[in-house]
Short mmCIF file of C-alpha atoms and ligand atoms in Angstrom, two decimals:
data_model
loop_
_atom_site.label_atom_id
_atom_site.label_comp_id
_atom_site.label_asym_id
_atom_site.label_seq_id
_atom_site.Cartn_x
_atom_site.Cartn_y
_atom_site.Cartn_z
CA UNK A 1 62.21 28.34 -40.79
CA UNK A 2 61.16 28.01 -37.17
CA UNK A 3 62.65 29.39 -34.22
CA UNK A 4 62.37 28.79 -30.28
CA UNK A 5 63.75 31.34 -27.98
CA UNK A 6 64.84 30.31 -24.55
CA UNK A 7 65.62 33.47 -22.64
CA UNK A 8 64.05 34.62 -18.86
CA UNK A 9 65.48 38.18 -19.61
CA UNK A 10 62.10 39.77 -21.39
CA UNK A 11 63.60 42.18 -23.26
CA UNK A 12 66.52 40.39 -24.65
CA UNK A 13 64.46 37.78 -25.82
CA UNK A 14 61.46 40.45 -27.59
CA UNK A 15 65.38 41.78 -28.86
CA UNK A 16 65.78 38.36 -30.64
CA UNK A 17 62.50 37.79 -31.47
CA UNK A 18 62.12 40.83 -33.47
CA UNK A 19 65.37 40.67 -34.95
CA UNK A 20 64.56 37.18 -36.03
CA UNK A 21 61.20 37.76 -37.52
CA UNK A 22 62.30 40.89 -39.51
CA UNK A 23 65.18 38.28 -40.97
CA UNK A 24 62.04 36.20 -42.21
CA UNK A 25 62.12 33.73 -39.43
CA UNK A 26 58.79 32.53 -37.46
CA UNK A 27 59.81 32.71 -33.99
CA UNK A 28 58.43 31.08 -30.51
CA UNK A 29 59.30 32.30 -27.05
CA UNK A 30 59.98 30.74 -23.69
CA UNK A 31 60.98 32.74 -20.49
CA UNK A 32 62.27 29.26 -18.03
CA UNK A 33 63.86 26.06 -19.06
CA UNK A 34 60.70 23.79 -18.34
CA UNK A 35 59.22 26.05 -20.97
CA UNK A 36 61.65 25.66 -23.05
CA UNK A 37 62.18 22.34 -22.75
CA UNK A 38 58.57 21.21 -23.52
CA UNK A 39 58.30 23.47 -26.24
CA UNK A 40 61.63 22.04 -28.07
CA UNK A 41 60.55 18.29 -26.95
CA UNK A 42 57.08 18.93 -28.39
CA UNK A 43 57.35 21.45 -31.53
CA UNK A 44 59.82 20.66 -34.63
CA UNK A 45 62.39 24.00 -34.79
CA UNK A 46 64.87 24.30 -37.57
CA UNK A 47 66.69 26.06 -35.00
CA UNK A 48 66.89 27.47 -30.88
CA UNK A 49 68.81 29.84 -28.98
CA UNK A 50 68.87 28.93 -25.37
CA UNK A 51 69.96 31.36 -22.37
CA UNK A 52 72.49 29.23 -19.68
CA UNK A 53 70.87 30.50 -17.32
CA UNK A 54 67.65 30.00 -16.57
CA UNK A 55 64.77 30.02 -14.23
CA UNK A 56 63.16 26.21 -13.24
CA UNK A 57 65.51 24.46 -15.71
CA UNK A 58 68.66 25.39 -16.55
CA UNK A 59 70.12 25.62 -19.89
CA UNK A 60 72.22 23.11 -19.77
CA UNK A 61 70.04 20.19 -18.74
CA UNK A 62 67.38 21.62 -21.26
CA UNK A 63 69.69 20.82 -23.51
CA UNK A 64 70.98 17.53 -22.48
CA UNK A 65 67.21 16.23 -22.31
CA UNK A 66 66.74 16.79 -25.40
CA UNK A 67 69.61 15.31 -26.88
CA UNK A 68 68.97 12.00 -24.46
CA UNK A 69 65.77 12.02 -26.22
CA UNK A 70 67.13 12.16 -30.06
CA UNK A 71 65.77 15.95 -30.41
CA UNK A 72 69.05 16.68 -33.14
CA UNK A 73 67.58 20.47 -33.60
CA UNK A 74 71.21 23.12 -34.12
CA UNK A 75 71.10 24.81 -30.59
CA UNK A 76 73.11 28.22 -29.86
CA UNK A 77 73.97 28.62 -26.26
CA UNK A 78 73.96 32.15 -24.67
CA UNK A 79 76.98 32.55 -22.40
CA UNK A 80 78.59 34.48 -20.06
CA UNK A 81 81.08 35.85 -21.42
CA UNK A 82 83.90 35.33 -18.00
CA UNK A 83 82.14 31.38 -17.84
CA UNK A 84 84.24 30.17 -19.94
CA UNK A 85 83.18 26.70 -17.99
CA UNK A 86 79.73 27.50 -19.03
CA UNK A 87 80.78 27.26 -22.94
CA UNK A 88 82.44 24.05 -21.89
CA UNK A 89 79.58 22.36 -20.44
CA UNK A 90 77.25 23.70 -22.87
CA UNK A 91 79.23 22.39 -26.08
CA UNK A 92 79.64 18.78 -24.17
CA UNK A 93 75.84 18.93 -23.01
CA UNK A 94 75.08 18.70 -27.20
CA UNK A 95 75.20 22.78 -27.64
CA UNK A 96 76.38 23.53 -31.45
CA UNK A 97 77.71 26.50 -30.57
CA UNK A 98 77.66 29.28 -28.27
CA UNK A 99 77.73 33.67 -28.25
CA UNK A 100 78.69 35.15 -24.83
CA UNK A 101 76.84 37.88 -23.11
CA UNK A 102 76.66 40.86 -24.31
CA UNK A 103 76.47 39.78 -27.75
CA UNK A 104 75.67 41.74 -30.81
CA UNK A 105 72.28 40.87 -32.36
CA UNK A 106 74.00 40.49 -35.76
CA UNK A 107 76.31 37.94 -34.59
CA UNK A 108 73.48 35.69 -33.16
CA UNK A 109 71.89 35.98 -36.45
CA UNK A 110 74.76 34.85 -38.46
CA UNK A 111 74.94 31.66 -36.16
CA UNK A 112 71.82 31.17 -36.54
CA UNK A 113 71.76 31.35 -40.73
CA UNK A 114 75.08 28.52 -40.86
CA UNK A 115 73.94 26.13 -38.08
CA UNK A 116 70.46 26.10 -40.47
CA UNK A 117 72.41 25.78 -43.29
CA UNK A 118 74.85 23.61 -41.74
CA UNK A 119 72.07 20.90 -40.41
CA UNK A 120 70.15 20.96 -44.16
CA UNK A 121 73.97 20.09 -45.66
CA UNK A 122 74.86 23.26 -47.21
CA UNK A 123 78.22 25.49 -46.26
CA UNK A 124 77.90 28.47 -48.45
CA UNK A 125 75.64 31.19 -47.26
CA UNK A 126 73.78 31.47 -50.98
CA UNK A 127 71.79 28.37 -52.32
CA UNK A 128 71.05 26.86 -55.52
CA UNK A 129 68.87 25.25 -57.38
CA UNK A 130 68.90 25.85 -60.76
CA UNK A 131 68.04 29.67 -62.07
CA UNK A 132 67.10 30.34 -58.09
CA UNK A 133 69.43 31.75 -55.84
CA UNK A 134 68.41 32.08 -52.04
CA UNK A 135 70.47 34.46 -50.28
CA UNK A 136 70.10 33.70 -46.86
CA UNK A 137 72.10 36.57 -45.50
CA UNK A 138 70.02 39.20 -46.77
CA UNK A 139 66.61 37.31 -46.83
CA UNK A 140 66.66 37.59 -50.55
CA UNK A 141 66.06 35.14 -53.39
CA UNK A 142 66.76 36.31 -57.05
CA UNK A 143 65.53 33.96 -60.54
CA UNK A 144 68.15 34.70 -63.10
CA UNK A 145 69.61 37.46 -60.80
CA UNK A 146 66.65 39.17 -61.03
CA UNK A 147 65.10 39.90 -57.08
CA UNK A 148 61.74 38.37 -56.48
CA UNK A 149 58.88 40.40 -54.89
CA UNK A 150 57.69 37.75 -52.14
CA UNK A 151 56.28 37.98 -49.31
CA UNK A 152 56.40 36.75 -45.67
CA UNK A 153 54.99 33.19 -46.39
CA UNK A 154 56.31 33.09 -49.67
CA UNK A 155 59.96 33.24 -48.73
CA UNK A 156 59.47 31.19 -45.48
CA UNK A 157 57.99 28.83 -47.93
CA UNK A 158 61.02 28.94 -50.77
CA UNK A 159 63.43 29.37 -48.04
CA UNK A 160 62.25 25.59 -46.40
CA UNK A 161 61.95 24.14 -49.97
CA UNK A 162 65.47 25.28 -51.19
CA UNK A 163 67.28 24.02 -47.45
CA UNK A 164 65.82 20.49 -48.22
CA UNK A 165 66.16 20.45 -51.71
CA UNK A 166 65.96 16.93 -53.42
CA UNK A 167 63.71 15.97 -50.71
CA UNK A 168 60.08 15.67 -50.13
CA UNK A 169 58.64 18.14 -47.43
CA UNK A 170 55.21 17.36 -46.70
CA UNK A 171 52.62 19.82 -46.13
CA UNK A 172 52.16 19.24 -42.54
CA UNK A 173 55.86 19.68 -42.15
CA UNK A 174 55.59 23.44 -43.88
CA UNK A 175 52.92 24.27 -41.87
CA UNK A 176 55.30 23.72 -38.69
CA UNK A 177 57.61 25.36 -39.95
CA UNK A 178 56.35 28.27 -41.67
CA UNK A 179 53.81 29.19 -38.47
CA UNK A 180 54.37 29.83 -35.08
CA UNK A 181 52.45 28.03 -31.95
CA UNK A 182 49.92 30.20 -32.12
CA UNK A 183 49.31 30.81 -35.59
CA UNK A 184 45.62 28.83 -36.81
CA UNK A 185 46.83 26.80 -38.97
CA UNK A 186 45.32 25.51 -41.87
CA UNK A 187 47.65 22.98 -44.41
CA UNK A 188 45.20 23.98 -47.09
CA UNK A 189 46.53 27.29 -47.25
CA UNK A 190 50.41 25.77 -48.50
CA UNK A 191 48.81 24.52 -51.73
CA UNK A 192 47.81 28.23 -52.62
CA UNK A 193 51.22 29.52 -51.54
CA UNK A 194 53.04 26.47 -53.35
CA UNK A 195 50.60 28.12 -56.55
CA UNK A 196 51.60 31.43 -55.86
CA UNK A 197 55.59 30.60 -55.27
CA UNK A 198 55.12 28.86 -58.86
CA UNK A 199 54.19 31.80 -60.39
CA UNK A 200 56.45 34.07 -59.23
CA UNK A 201 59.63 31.82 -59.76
CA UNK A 202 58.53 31.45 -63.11
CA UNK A 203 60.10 28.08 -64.00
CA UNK A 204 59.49 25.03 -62.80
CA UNK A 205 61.03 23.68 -60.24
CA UNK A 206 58.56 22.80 -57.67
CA UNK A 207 56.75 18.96 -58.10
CA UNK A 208 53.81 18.12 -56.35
CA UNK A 209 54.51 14.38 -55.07
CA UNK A 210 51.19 12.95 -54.75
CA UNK A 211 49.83 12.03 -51.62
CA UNK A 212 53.41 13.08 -49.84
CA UNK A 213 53.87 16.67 -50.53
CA UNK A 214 56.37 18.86 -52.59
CA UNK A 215 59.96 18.50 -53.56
CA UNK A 216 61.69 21.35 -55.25
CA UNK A 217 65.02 20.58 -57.63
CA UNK A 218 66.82 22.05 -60.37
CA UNK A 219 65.99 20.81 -63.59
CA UNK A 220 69.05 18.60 -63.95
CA UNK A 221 69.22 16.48 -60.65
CA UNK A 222 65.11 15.57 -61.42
CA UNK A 223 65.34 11.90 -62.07
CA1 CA B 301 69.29 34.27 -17.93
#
């Protein structure tokens, strides 16, 4: 899962953007709204957290461009917290939701896990597919409740697979949303992770769809 960070304060947004890598995410960062706004109008993000107030552009029209331009990514506005105009305006602008300044890290995290979940159709926090359980609150994924040893990629990878279950995610698409901007990347490299994912899950649930990429389903909703 990839994440853009809108925020002109430095610090709060390094704050973020550790606290969303060590959660497993791949994170980009933007300090002003033009930033911002190219980078969300450009790059596909599963999901962004955009500061109000911000240099060049402001958050609100950064977000309003984007949604007069079809760009359906979840956003999270940062509020605030006295504005309570600002949460007004940001919700109507096409903002799914909001966390007024100062805000605990933790919180921002947790809106960040259900407006994923949320946009890929699922409401519970834990998802399913078959023997494999993804825990999305603790960055975990267990095969017959038994934790799996994976790492970085691997869970970015199972994590993407398991929110569009049933589907077919093309390589390209993994590679934009496992790496960030800068990352070299190389769609080769997904077949030896899908290999390696195999493996470890032990059972399989991951098809290769020739010529279109990978779908991964539990056993009983393959057709
Ligand atoms: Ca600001």
């Amino acid at each position: 899962m990839r994440i853009l960070v809108v925020e002109d304060d430095i610090n709060l947004n390094r704050q973020l953007a550790d606290a969303l890598k060590e959660s497993g995410y791949v994170v980009d960062q933007a300090f002003d709204g033009e930033e911002g706004h190219y980078l969300g109008d450009t790059e596909p993000y599963d999901a962004v957290i955009l500061d109000i107030g911000l240099p060049v552009m402001d958050g609100i029209s950064v977000v309003e461009k984007w949604r007069l331009n079809g760009k359906g990514m979840p956003v999270l506005m940062l509020t605030a917290r006295d504005r309570w105009s600002d949460k007004v305006s940001g919700i109507d602008a096409g903002a799914d939701d909001y966390v007024a300044k100062p805000f605990h890290v933790e919180e921002v995290l947790a809106r960040v896990r259900a407006l994923i979940r949320r946009a890929a159709g699922h409401s519970s926090s834990e998802i399913i597919c078959g023997p494999v359980r993804l825990d999305t609150k603790a960055s975990k994924a267990t095969v017959d409740g038994v934790t799996l040893k994976l790492t970085s990629h691997e869970f970015r990878l199972l994590s993407y697979l398991m929110h569009h279950m049933g589907q077919v995610v093309s390589r390209t698409e993994l590679v934009e949303h496992m790496y960030d901007q800068d990352f070299d990347r190389d769609s080769n490299t997904i077949e030896v992770f899908v290999g390696r994912l195999r493996k470890k899950l032990g059972v399989d649930l991951i098809e290769t769809v020739r010529g279109l990429g990978y779908r991964m389903q539990a056993p009983s909703e393959a057709r």
